[in-house]
XYZ file of N, CA, C and O in Angstrom:
768
model
N -26.669 19.855 0.321
C -26.586 18.541 0.954
C -26.998 18.651 2.412
O -26.810 19.679 3.034
N -27.528 17.566 2.915
C -27.989 17.559 4.295
C -27.134 16.621 5.137
O -26.397 15.775 4.621
N -27.267 16.776 6.443
C -26.583 15.893 7.384
C -27.290 14.546 7.381
O -28.519 14.479 7.460
N -26.533 13.469 7.264
C -27.094 12.115 7.275
C -26.740 11.456 8.602
O -25.576 11.469 9.024
N -27.761 10.878 9.260
C -27.535 10.189 10.529
C -27.580 8.679 10.317
O -28.515 8.158 9.727
N -26.558 7.995 10.810
C -26.497 6.530 10.790
C -26.639 6.045 12.232
O -25.791 6.341 13.082
N -27.724 5.322 12.509
C -27.986 4.826 13.858
C -27.446 3.409 14.018
O -27.305 2.675 13.040
N -27.150 3.002 15.256
C -26.508 1.705 15.472
C -27.408 0.484 15.325
O -26.916 -0.641 15.312
N -28.717 0.669 15.142
C -29.628 -0.489 15.154
C -29.440 -1.428 13.966
O -29.919 -2.556 13.990
N -28.728 -1.006 12.901
C -28.532 -1.884 11.738
C -27.115 -2.446 11.671
O -26.747 -3.076 10.695
N -26.333 -2.238 12.712
C -24.950 -2.719 12.715
C -24.864 -4.108 13.322
O -25.560 -4.415 14.285
N -23.983 -4.917 12.754
C -23.814 -6.286 13.236
C -22.376 -6.505 13.682
O -21.452 -6.379 12.866
N -22.160 -6.827 14.966
C -20.799 -7.130 15.412
C -20.301 -8.423 14.760
O -21.062 -9.365 14.569
N -19.011 -8.426 14.393
C -18.403 -9.646 13.873
C -17.260 -10.034 14.803
O -16.574 -9.173 15.357
N -17.070 -11.337 15.019
C -16.014 -11.759 15.951
C -14.620 -11.609 15.344
O -14.438 -11.723 14.138
N -13.653 -11.314 16.193
C -12.240 -11.405 15.839
C -11.574 -12.177 16.973
O -12.240 -12.567 17.924
N -10.298 -12.422 16.891
C -9.624 -13.337 17.822
C -9.832 -12.997 19.291
O -9.935 -13.890 20.125
N -9.930 -11.699 19.638
C -9.998 -11.313 21.052
C -11.223 -10.492 21.418
O -11.228 -9.798 22.425
N -12.274 -10.535 20.585
C -13.471 -9.763 20.891
C -14.381 -9.638 19.692
O -14.535 -10.578 18.916
N -14.986 -8.449 19.535
C -15.866 -8.210 18.394
C -15.516 -6.874 17.756
O -14.962 -5.981 18.404
N -15.868 -6.726 16.481
C -15.694 -5.483 15.745
C -17.034 -5.128 15.111
O -17.723 -5.999 14.586
N -17.396 -3.853 15.166
C -18.657 -3.395 14.593
C -18.382 -2.274 13.604
O -17.890 -1.213 13.985
N -18.700 -2.542 12.347
C -18.491 -1.534 11.312
C -19.561 -0.458 11.412
O -20.750 -0.747 11.470
N -19.119 0.811 11.395
C -20.027 1.948 11.458
C -20.190 2.577 10.079
O -21.280 2.967 9.685
N -19.073 2.676 9.334
C -19.097 3.287 8.005
C -17.918 2.748 7.212
O -16.834 2.575 7.756
N -18.150 2.480 5.928
C -17.076 2.047 5.039
C -17.221 2.788 3.715
O -18.342 3.073 3.281
N -16.076 3.138 3.117
C -16.094 3.835 1.831
C -15.073 3.183 0.916
O -13.951 2.942 1.314
N -15.466 2.937 -0.342
C -16.798 3.162 -0.909
C -17.842 2.215 -0.316
O -17.502 1.224 0.314
N -19.111 2.544 -0.553
C -20.211 1.807 0.077
C -20.231 0.335 -0.294
O -20.697 -0.492 0.492
N -19.735 -0.015 -1.485
C -19.744 -1.417 -1.899
C -18.456 -2.146 -1.520
O -18.233 -3.288 -1.910
N -17.598 -1.489 -0.730
C -16.352 -2.117 -0.286
C -16.636 -3.160 0.780
O -17.701 -3.163 1.407
N -15.667 -4.022 0.990
C -15.798 -5.091 1.972
C -14.572 -5.098 2.875
O -13.430 -5.075 2.389
N -14.817 -5.153 4.175
C -13.711 -5.249 5.127
C -12.919 -6.529 4.886
O -11.694 -6.521 4.883
N -13.624 -7.630 4.648
C -12.965 -8.930 4.429
C -12.058 -8.886 3.203
O -10.977 -9.485 3.200
N -12.468 -8.152 2.156
C -11.674 -8.052 0.924
C -10.589 -6.985 1.017
O -9.728 -6.908 0.135
N -10.656 -6.132 2.069
C -9.678 -5.046 2.263
C -9.656 -4.076 1.078
O -8.636 -3.470 0.787
N -10.791 -3.919 0.388
C -10.845 -3.029 -0.774
C -11.484 -1.680 -0.439
O -11.952 -0.980 -1.318
N -11.488 -1.325 0.842
C -12.030 -0.033 1.255
C -10.939 1.036 1.182
O -9.739 0.732 1.201
N -11.359 2.301 1.104
C -10.428 3.425 1.172
C -10.335 3.962 2.592
O -9.287 4.390 3.034
N -11.490 3.926 3.307
C -11.440 4.156 4.745
C -12.605 3.449 5.407
O -13.607 3.132 4.781
N -12.424 3.166 6.693
C -13.420 2.425 7.458
C -13.444 2.976 8.880
O -12.402 3.217 9.478
N -14.656 3.155 9.406
C -14.860 3.593 10.783
C -15.543 2.450 11.525
O -16.522 1.885 11.036
N -15.035 2.114 12.709
C -15.605 0.990 13.456
C -15.347 1.167 14.945
O -14.552 2.000 15.364
N -16.039 0.354 15.720
C -15.715 0.181 17.135
C -15.351 -1.279 17.326
O -15.707 -2.137 16.506
N -14.630 -1.552 18.403
C -14.253 -2.940 18.696
C -14.168 -3.126 20.197
O -13.922 -2.176 20.945
N -14.372 -4.361 20.610
C -14.123 -4.720 21.999
C -12.900 -5.630 22.030
O -12.692 -6.444 21.129
N -12.097 -5.444 23.063
C -11.003 -6.365 23.350
C -11.391 -7.052 24.644
O -11.457 -6.421 25.693
N -11.706 -8.345 24.544
C -12.265 -9.070 25.685
C -11.280 -10.037 26.318
O -11.632 -10.774 27.237
N -10.046 -10.036 25.837
C -8.994 -10.874 26.422
C -8.005 -9.971 27.150
O -7.831 -8.807 26.784
N -7.362 -10.496 28.185
C -6.389 -9.696 28.930
C -5.209 -9.287 28.048
O -4.646 -8.210 28.215
N -4.834 -10.174 27.118
C -3.768 -9.859 26.169
C -4.228 -10.264 24.778
O -4.902 -11.277 24.615
N -3.882 -9.474 23.776
C -4.303 -9.802 22.414
C -3.235 -9.374 21.415
O -2.380 -8.542 21.707
N -3.313 -9.959 20.220
C -2.430 -9.612 19.113
C -3.289 -8.963 18.037
O -4.322 -9.502 17.650
N -2.861 -7.803 17.568
C -3.630 -7.088 16.562
C -3.478 -7.743 15.194
O -2.417 -8.240 14.843
N -4.547 -7.703 14.424
C -4.558 -8.238 13.065
C -3.623 -7.418 12.189
O -3.574 -6.188 12.293
N -2.897 -8.082 11.304
C -1.990 -7.427 10.354
C -2.814 -6.831 9.212
O -3.626 -7.522 8.605
N -2.624 -5.537 8.941
C -3.320 -4.853 7.850
C -2.297 -4.165 6.958
O -1.857 -3.049 7.247
N -1.913 -4.816 5.877
C -0.928 -4.252 4.954
C -1.478 -3.001 4.279
O -2.628 -2.980 3.838
N -0.663 -1.934 4.228
C -1.037 -0.720 3.516
C -2.104 0.119 4.186
O -2.701 0.981 3.549
N -2.344 -0.116 5.471
C -3.407 0.603 6.188
C -2.831 1.333 7.395
O -2.058 0.760 8.165
N -3.199 2.613 7.545
C -2.863 3.378 8.743
C -4.046 3.288 9.694
O -5.196 3.434 9.278
N -3.744 3.055 10.965
C -4.799 2.908 11.967
C -4.765 4.054 12.967
O -3.710 4.397 13.490
N -5.933 4.642 13.211
C -6.113 5.596 14.303
C -7.004 4.878 15.315
O -8.136 4.493 14.978
N -6.523 4.697 16.529
C -7.262 3.961 17.550
C -7.446 4.862 18.767
O -6.478 5.429 19.272
N -8.694 5.022 19.206
C -9.017 5.822 20.388
C -9.791 4.948 21.373
O -10.704 4.216 20.976
N -9.437 5.028 22.632
C -10.113 4.232 23.662
C -11.415 4.924 24.070
O -11.441 6.135 24.324
N -12.508 4.144 24.133
C -13.791 4.664 24.620
C -14.021 4.278 26.076
O -14.489 5.089 26.872
N -13.713 3.029 26.420
C -13.886 2.548 27.795
C -12.723 1.635 28.140
O -12.286 0.835 27.311
N -12.260 1.725 29.389
C -11.174 0.873 29.853
C -9.812 1.511 29.610
O -9.706 2.679 29.223
N -8.762 0.726 29.871
C -7.390 1.171 29.644
C -6.639 0.086 28.906
O -6.892 -1.102 29.101
N -5.708 0.519 28.046
C -4.997 -0.413 27.181
C -3.521 -0.050 27.133
O -3.172 1.117 26.994
N -2.678 -1.070 27.258
C -1.256 -0.895 26.989
C -1.022 -1.413 25.580
O -1.236 -2.587 25.300
N -0.635 -0.525 24.686
C -0.430 -0.855 23.282
C 1.068 -1.023 23.060
O 1.855 -0.112 23.322
N 1.474 -2.210 22.597
C 2.885 -2.538 22.442
C 3.188 -2.751 20.963
O 2.740 -3.737 20.363
N 3.913 -1.808 20.369
C 4.363 -1.930 18.984
C 5.775 -2.499 19.048
O 6.725 -1.771 19.374
N 5.904 -3.783 18.765
C 7.170 -4.486 18.976
C 8.317 -3.836 18.215
O 8.211 -3.562 17.022
N 9.399 -3.546 18.947
C 10.583 -2.926 18.373
C 10.440 -1.434 18.129
O 11.340 -0.815 17.546
N 9.311 -0.830 18.558
C 9.078 0.595 18.300
C 8.807 1.355 19.591
O 9.654 2.085 20.066
N 7.624 1.234 20.150
C 7.301 1.920 21.398
C 6.087 1.275 22.037
O 5.361 0.500 21.414
N 5.872 1.610 23.294
C 4.711 1.157 24.057
C 3.974 2.406 24.529
O 4.588 3.399 24.899
N 2.655 2.341 24.499
C 1.850 3.505 24.899
C 0.687 3.031 25.760
O -0.003 2.077 25.412
N 0.474 3.711 26.890
C -0.654 3.401 27.774
C -1.797 4.363 27.443
O -1.624 5.583 27.480
N -2.950 3.808 27.105
C -4.091 4.615 26.674
C -5.240 4.519 27.666
O -5.662 3.420 28.032
N -5.748 5.669 28.065
C -6.939 5.776 28.905
C -8.072 6.294 28.020
O -7.848 6.642 26.862
N -9.311 6.364 28.534
C -10.423 6.829 27.698
C -10.122 8.151 26.982
O -9.655 9.110 27.591
N -10.352 8.122 25.676
C -10.189 9.215 24.723
C -8.732 9.547 24.394
O -8.467 10.460 23.630
N -7.784 8.760 24.933
C -6.408 8.805 24.435
C -6.395 8.050 23.114
O -7.247 7.181 22.870
N -5.401 8.352 22.268
C -5.341 7.676 20.979
C -3.914 7.423 20.533
O -2.972 8.019 21.061
N -3.788 6.560 19.550
C -2.505 6.285 18.923
C -2.740 6.084 17.427
O -3.804 5.596 17.023
N -1.760 6.494 16.632
C -1.805 6.308 15.184
C -0.607 5.453 14.807
O 0.520 5.766 15.203
N -0.853 4.377 14.045
C 0.228 3.447 13.739
C -0.067 2.684 12.454
O -1.196 2.668 11.967
N 0.958 2.055 11.932
C 0.827 1.267 10.711
C 0.201 -0.089 11.037
O 0.613 -0.754 11.984
N -0.753 -0.489 10.212
C -1.362 -1.801 10.370
C -0.398 -2.935 10.069
O -0.692 -4.098 10.339
N 0.777 -2.599 9.520
C 1.789 -3.610 9.208
C 2.706 -3.898 10.399
O 3.431 -4.883 10.392
N 2.668 -3.024 11.411
C 3.507 -3.244 12.588
C 3.022 -4.463 13.366
O 1.816 -4.761 13.380
N 3.943 -5.114 14.036
C 3.568 -6.180 14.972
C 3.114 -5.491 16.252
O 3.918 -4.855 16.941
N 1.831 -5.597 16.521
C 1.234 -4.881 17.653
C 0.450 -5.846 18.518
O -0.297 -6.677 18.014
N 0.652 -5.723 19.806
C -0.144 -6.490 20.760
C -0.596 -5.549 21.863
O -0.151 -4.394 21.938
N -1.505 -6.020 22.685
C -2.041 -5.146 23.729
C -2.313 -5.919 25.001
O -2.441 -7.149 24.992
N -2.402 -5.162 26.090
C -2.802 -5.698 27.390
C -3.926 -4.813 27.908
O -3.787 -3.593 27.944
N -5.030 -5.436 28.290
C -6.159 -4.689 28.825
C -7.432 -4.962 28.047
O -7.392 -5.278 26.857
N -8.556 -4.852 28.741
C -9.880 -5.047 28.134
C -10.510 -3.682 27.925
O -10.642 -2.906 28.876
N -10.893 -3.401 26.678
C -11.401 -2.069 26.341
C -12.490 -2.142 25.279
O -12.690 -3.173 24.627
N -13.155 -1.019 25.106
C -13.923 -0.736 23.898
C -13.187 0.403 23.217
O -12.830 1.391 23.867
N -12.906 0.233 21.920
C -12.161 1.270 21.226
C -12.874 1.716 19.958
O -13.812 1.080 19.498
N -12.398 2.831 19.427
C -12.941 3.446 18.221
C -11.809 3.472 17.200
O -10.675 3.813 17.537
N -12.106 3.089 15.952
C -11.068 2.926 14.942
C -11.373 3.681 13.668
O -12.503 3.666 13.183
N -10.338 4.296 13.125
C -10.368 4.850 11.777
C -9.232 4.180 11.020
O -8.073 4.290 11.418
N -9.576 3.457 9.951
C -8.574 2.790 9.121
C -8.527 3.486 7.772
O -9.573 3.739 7.168
N -7.309 3.783 7.309
C -7.113 4.544 6.078
C -6.155 3.815 5.150
O -5.087 3.383 5.579
N -6.551 3.683 3.883
C -5.646 3.130 2.870
C -4.637 4.195 2.474
O -4.879 5.386 2.658
N -3.527 3.771 1.871
C -2.512 4.714 1.411
C -3.150 5.722 0.467
O -3.935 5.359 -0.396
N -2.808 6.985 0.674
C -3.403 8.057 -0.122
C -4.483 8.804 0.628
O -4.869 9.892 0.246
N -4.966 8.218 1.725
C -5.965 8.878 2.566
C -5.316 9.278 3.884
O -4.472 8.562 4.414
N -5.692 10.436 4.384
C -5.236 10.885 5.701
C -6.460 11.189 6.537
O -7.551 11.424 6.000
N -6.290 11.190 7.845
C -7.441 11.464 8.696
C -7.031 11.786 10.114
O -5.849 11.719 10.477
N -8.031 12.124 10.909
C -7.779 12.440 12.315
C -9.027 12.168 13.144
O -10.151 12.156 12.621
N -8.799 11.959 14.438
C -9.860 11.804 15.430
C -9.631 12.856 16.509
O -8.507 13.022 16.988
N -10.693 13.563 16.897
C -10.611 14.549 17.969
C -11.802 14.345 18.892
O -12.952 14.343 18.434
N -11.526 14.180 20.185
C -12.599 14.009 21.168
C -13.046 15.364 21.707
O -12.219 16.253 21.937
N -14.365 15.514 21.882
C -14.953 16.723 22.465
C -15.908 16.286 23.572
O -16.711 15.371 23.367
N -15.829 16.945 24.721
C -16.725 16.646 25.840
C -17.497 17.920 26.167
O -16.904 18.988 26.337
N -18.814 17.808 26.241
C -19.612 18.981 26.602
C -20.609 18.621 27.702
O -21.108 17.495 27.767
N -20.844 19.582 28.548
C -21.723 19.388 29.697
C -23.179 19.642 29.328
O -23.481 20.277 28.316
N -24.061 19.156 30.174
C -25.509 19.338 30.026
C -25.840 20.804 29.726
O -25.355 21.713 30.398
N -26.635 21.018 28.685
C -27.100 22.357 28.347
C -26.140 23.185 27.514
O -26.477 24.271 27.067
N -24.933 22.677 27.293
C -23.930 23.414 26.507
C -24.019 23.007 25.034
O -24.534 21.944 24.692
N -23.486 23.860 24.161
C -23.506 23.610 22.721
C -22.086 23.527 22.188
O -21.226 24.336 22.565
N -21.850 22.566 21.314
C -20.586 22.420 20.602
C -20.828 22.806 19.150
O -21.707 22.248 18.493
N -20.079 23.805 18.651
C -20.221 24.249 17.266
C -18.981 23.852 16.484
O -17.863 24.184 16.887
N -19.178 23.140 15.380
C -18.079 22.683 14.533
C -18.425 22.946 13.075
O -19.599 22.952 12.703
N -17.393 23.144 12.252
C -17.587 23.308 10.818
C -16.877 22.177 10.099
O -15.682 21.948 10.324
N -17.610 21.471 9.256
C -17.071 20.307 8.553
C -15.968 20.716 7.588
O -16.090 21.708 6.879
N -14.897 19.919 7.575
C -13.793 20.155 6.648
C -13.261 18.815 6.165
O -13.625 17.764 6.687
N -12.410 18.844 5.154
C -11.896 17.609 4.584
C -12.846 17.071 3.529
O -13.891 17.656 3.246
N -12.473 15.940 2.939
C -13.330 15.318 1.927
C -14.523 14.609 2.560
O -15.613 14.577 1.996
N -14.306 14.003 3.724
C -15.381 13.350 4.481
C -15.256 13.789 5.927
O -14.161 13.829 6.491
N -16.406 14.103 6.526
C -16.412 14.637 7.884
C -17.578 14.005 8.649
O -18.697 13.941 8.134
N -17.287 13.548 9.863
C -18.291 12.853 10.668
C -18.192 13.295 12.123
O -17.137 13.717 12.587
N -19.304 13.145 12.823
C -19.331 13.260 14.279
C -19.933 11.950 14.798
O -21.021 11.537 14.368
N -19.223 11.293 15.728
C -19.708 10.064 16.359
C -20.083 10.399 17.798
O -19.306 11.048 18.518
N -21.262 9.972 18.217
C -21.704 10.194 19.597
C -21.177 9.031 20.438
O -21.725 7.926 20.405
N -20.092 9.285 21.169
C -19.474 8.235 21.984
C -20.292 7.969 23.251
O -20.357 6.829 23.726
N -20.928 9.014 23.783
C -21.810 8.846 24.944
C -22.718 10.049 25.069
O -22.358 11.160 24.678
N -23.910 9.799 25.590
C -24.840 10.886 25.865
C -25.945 11.024 24.841
O -26.091 10.223 23.917
N -26.734 12.080 25.044
C -27.867 12.377 24.167
C -27.915 13.881 23.954
O -27.623 14.663 24.851
N -28.291 14.271 22.754
C -28.392 15.692 22.448
C -29.220 15.905 21.199
O -29.987 15.023 20.782
N -29.076 17.092 20.600
C -29.769 17.344 19.334
C -28.919 18.255 18.460
O -27.926 18.846 18.904
N -29.333 18.328 17.192
C -28.706 19.252 16.245
C -29.828 19.844 15.413
O -30.987 19.796 15.827
N -29.563 20.420 14.269
C -30.522 21.218 13.501
C -31.950 20.652 13.518
O -32.161 19.448 13.445
N -32.913 21.553 13.632
C -34.345 21.203 13.659
C -34.688 20.186 14.737
O -35.571 19.356 14.577
N -33.961 20.240 15.846
C -34.197 19.365 17.002
C -34.095 17.880 16.687
O -34.787 17.059 17.287
N -33.245 17.525 15.725
C -32.974 16.108 15.458
C -32.196 15.533 16.636
O -31.172 16.071 17.048
N -32.676 14.411 17.168
C -32.062 13.787 18.349
C -30.874 12.920 17.933
O -30.918 12.224 16.921
N -29.801 12.960 18.750
C -28.676 12.028 18.598
C -28.453 11.323 19.926
O -28.614 11.921 20.991
N -28.121 10.047 19.834
C -27.872 9.222 21.013
C -26.534 8.504 20.865
O -25.968 8.441 19.766
N -26.092 7.898 21.952
C -24.858 7.108 21.939
C -24.877 6.137 20.760
O -25.855 5.426 20.539
N -23.791 6.139 19.991
C -23.660 5.221 18.856
C -24.039 5.815 17.517
O -23.724 5.242 16.471
N -24.715 6.964 17.505
C -25.085 7.595 16.234
C -23.846 8.185 15.563
O -22.939 8.704 16.227
N -23.831 8.132 14.225
C -22.795 8.754 13.420
C -23.456 9.758 12.489
O -24.417 9.414 11.795
N -22.952 10.989 12.483
C -23.459 12.024 11.587
C -22.442 12.257 10.482
O -21.261 12.503 10.757
N -22.890 12.171 9.221
C -22.053 12.483 8.065
C -22.432 13.896 7.643
O -23.572 14.144 7.254
N -21.461 14.804 7.698
C -21.737 16.225 7.523
C -20.996 16.739 6.291
O -19.781 16.568 6.185
N -21.695 17.351 5.330
C -21.040 17.872 4.125
C -20.010 18.952 4.454
O -20.211 19.751 5.378
N -18.917 18.976 3.690
C -17.855 19.967 3.886
C -18.424 21.377 3.854
O -19.297 21.696 3.051
N -17.948 22.213 4.767
C -18.375 23.599 4.841
C -19.610 23.823 5.689
O -19.946 24.958 6.008
N -20.293 22.750 6.079
C -21.517 22.868 6.885
C -21.148 23.085 8.356
O -20.287 22.392 8.896
N -21.829 24.033 8.993
C -21.649 24.218 10.431
C -22.719 23.420 11.148
O -23.887 23.413 10.735
N -22.306 22.736 12.214
C -23.261 21.974 13.013
C -23.162 22.432 14.464
O -22.068 22.691 14.963
N -24.312 22.574 15.110
C -24.382 22.933 16.521
C -25.013 21.763 17.260
O -26.166 21.404 16.998
N -24.248 21.174 18.162
C -24.721 20.032 18.938
C -25.029 20.487 20.356
O -24.140 20.967 21.069
N -26.280 20.352 20.765
C -26.710 20.726 22.109
C -26.789 19.468 22.958
O -27.422 18.485 22.564
N -26.143 19.474 24.122
C -26.123 18.304 25.008
C -27.311 18.324 25.963
O -27.516 19.294 26.688
N -28.092 17.243 25.947
C -29.171 17.079 26.928
C -28.617 16.577 28.259
O -29.251 16.692 29.295
N -27.454 15.967 28.198
C -26.726 15.470 29.361
C -25.253 15.572 28.985
O -24.930 15.951 27.867
N -24.341 15.260 29.893
C -22.923 15.292 29.539
C -22.693 14.346 28.365
O -23.135 13.198 28.386
N -22.027 14.835 27.334
C -21.828 14.067 26.097
C -20.360 14.051 25.703
O -19.615 14.991 25.993
N -19.983 12.979 25.016
C -18.674 12.894 24.388
C -18.886 12.639 22.903
O -19.631 11.732 22.530
N -18.259 13.457 22.093
C -18.347 13.337 20.638
C -16.948 13.111 20.077
O -15.975 13.649 20.604
N -16.860 12.354 18.999
C -15.598 12.192 18.290
C -15.757 12.804 16.903
O -16.657 12.432 16.149
N -14.886 13.749 16.593
C -14.854 14.416 15.295
C -13.895 13.621 14.405
O -12.752 13.361 14.785
N -14.372 13.214 13.233
C -13.591 12.389 12.311
C -13.430 13.137 10.995
O -14.419 13.532 10.386
N -12.181 13.329 10.575
C -11.904 13.979 9.293
C -11.124 13.010 8.416
O -10.185 12.369 8.880
N -11.500 12.933 7.137
C -10.778 12.119 6.160
C -10.563 12.955 4.909
O -11.493 13.598 4.415
N -9.328 12.955 4.412
C -8.995 13.652 3.173
C -8.231 12.704 2.266
O -7.524 11.813 2.732
N -8.381 12.918 0.969
C -7.682 12.096 -0.013
C -6.603 12.918 -0.703
O -6.855 14.019 -1.161
N -5.419 12.334 -0.775
C -4.335 12.907 -1.562
C -4.130 11.945 -2.712
O -4.965 11.108 -2.947
N -3.075 11.963 -3.397
C -2.796 11.097 -4.540
C -3.286 9.671 -4.296
O -2.514 8.767 -3.988
N -4.563 9.478 -4.429
C -5.191 8.208 -4.074
C -4.930 7.132 -5.112
O -5.100 7.328 -6.292
N -4.505 5.977 -4.603
C -4.288 4.813 -5.461
C -5.241 3.726 -5.020
O -5.195 3.282 -3.888
N -6.128 3.333 -5.901
C -7.092 2.281 -5.583
C -6.520 0.971 -6.082
O -6.165 0.837 -7.242
N -6.424 -0.014 -5.174
C -5.883 -1.316 -5.569
C -6.838 -2.434 -5.208
O -7.723 -2.274 -4.430
């Protein structure tokens, strides 16, 4: 299997109450965000209001990482967390959650039976980041910068690389870059 690159030129932002959401990847491929019949979904979103209320997502775990700006995330009756760029929080989509602050964020949504993680990596101009894919699904998202990987394939801000399990990838930075490593694994999966 080879590394598949998904570029941002075919993505369409959709509005939500306080900004826009842009789907980067959804599984299975014929799933629909509106129907909530996905097993996992990767997206970015903007929060363009000073205060917002998060959409209720029954049966979904959310991993949220800030790309730009700062956000105060308030999980009512649970805890409050202040997030700066590349800070993250993991929480239930069923919680009553609101926020303060205007940001661009990165999201991994997982249905029950799926687990996942987000890890930020920053590398300087001329340096190489070497990673080995693990889990059932493994991705690298270029949060900022430009670089290359095998056979001098170019990656730019917004590109998503889908990397087969067990594959080693070497990312060379042409300028300072930020990458997000995304892992998804399935346990006793229940499709509903």
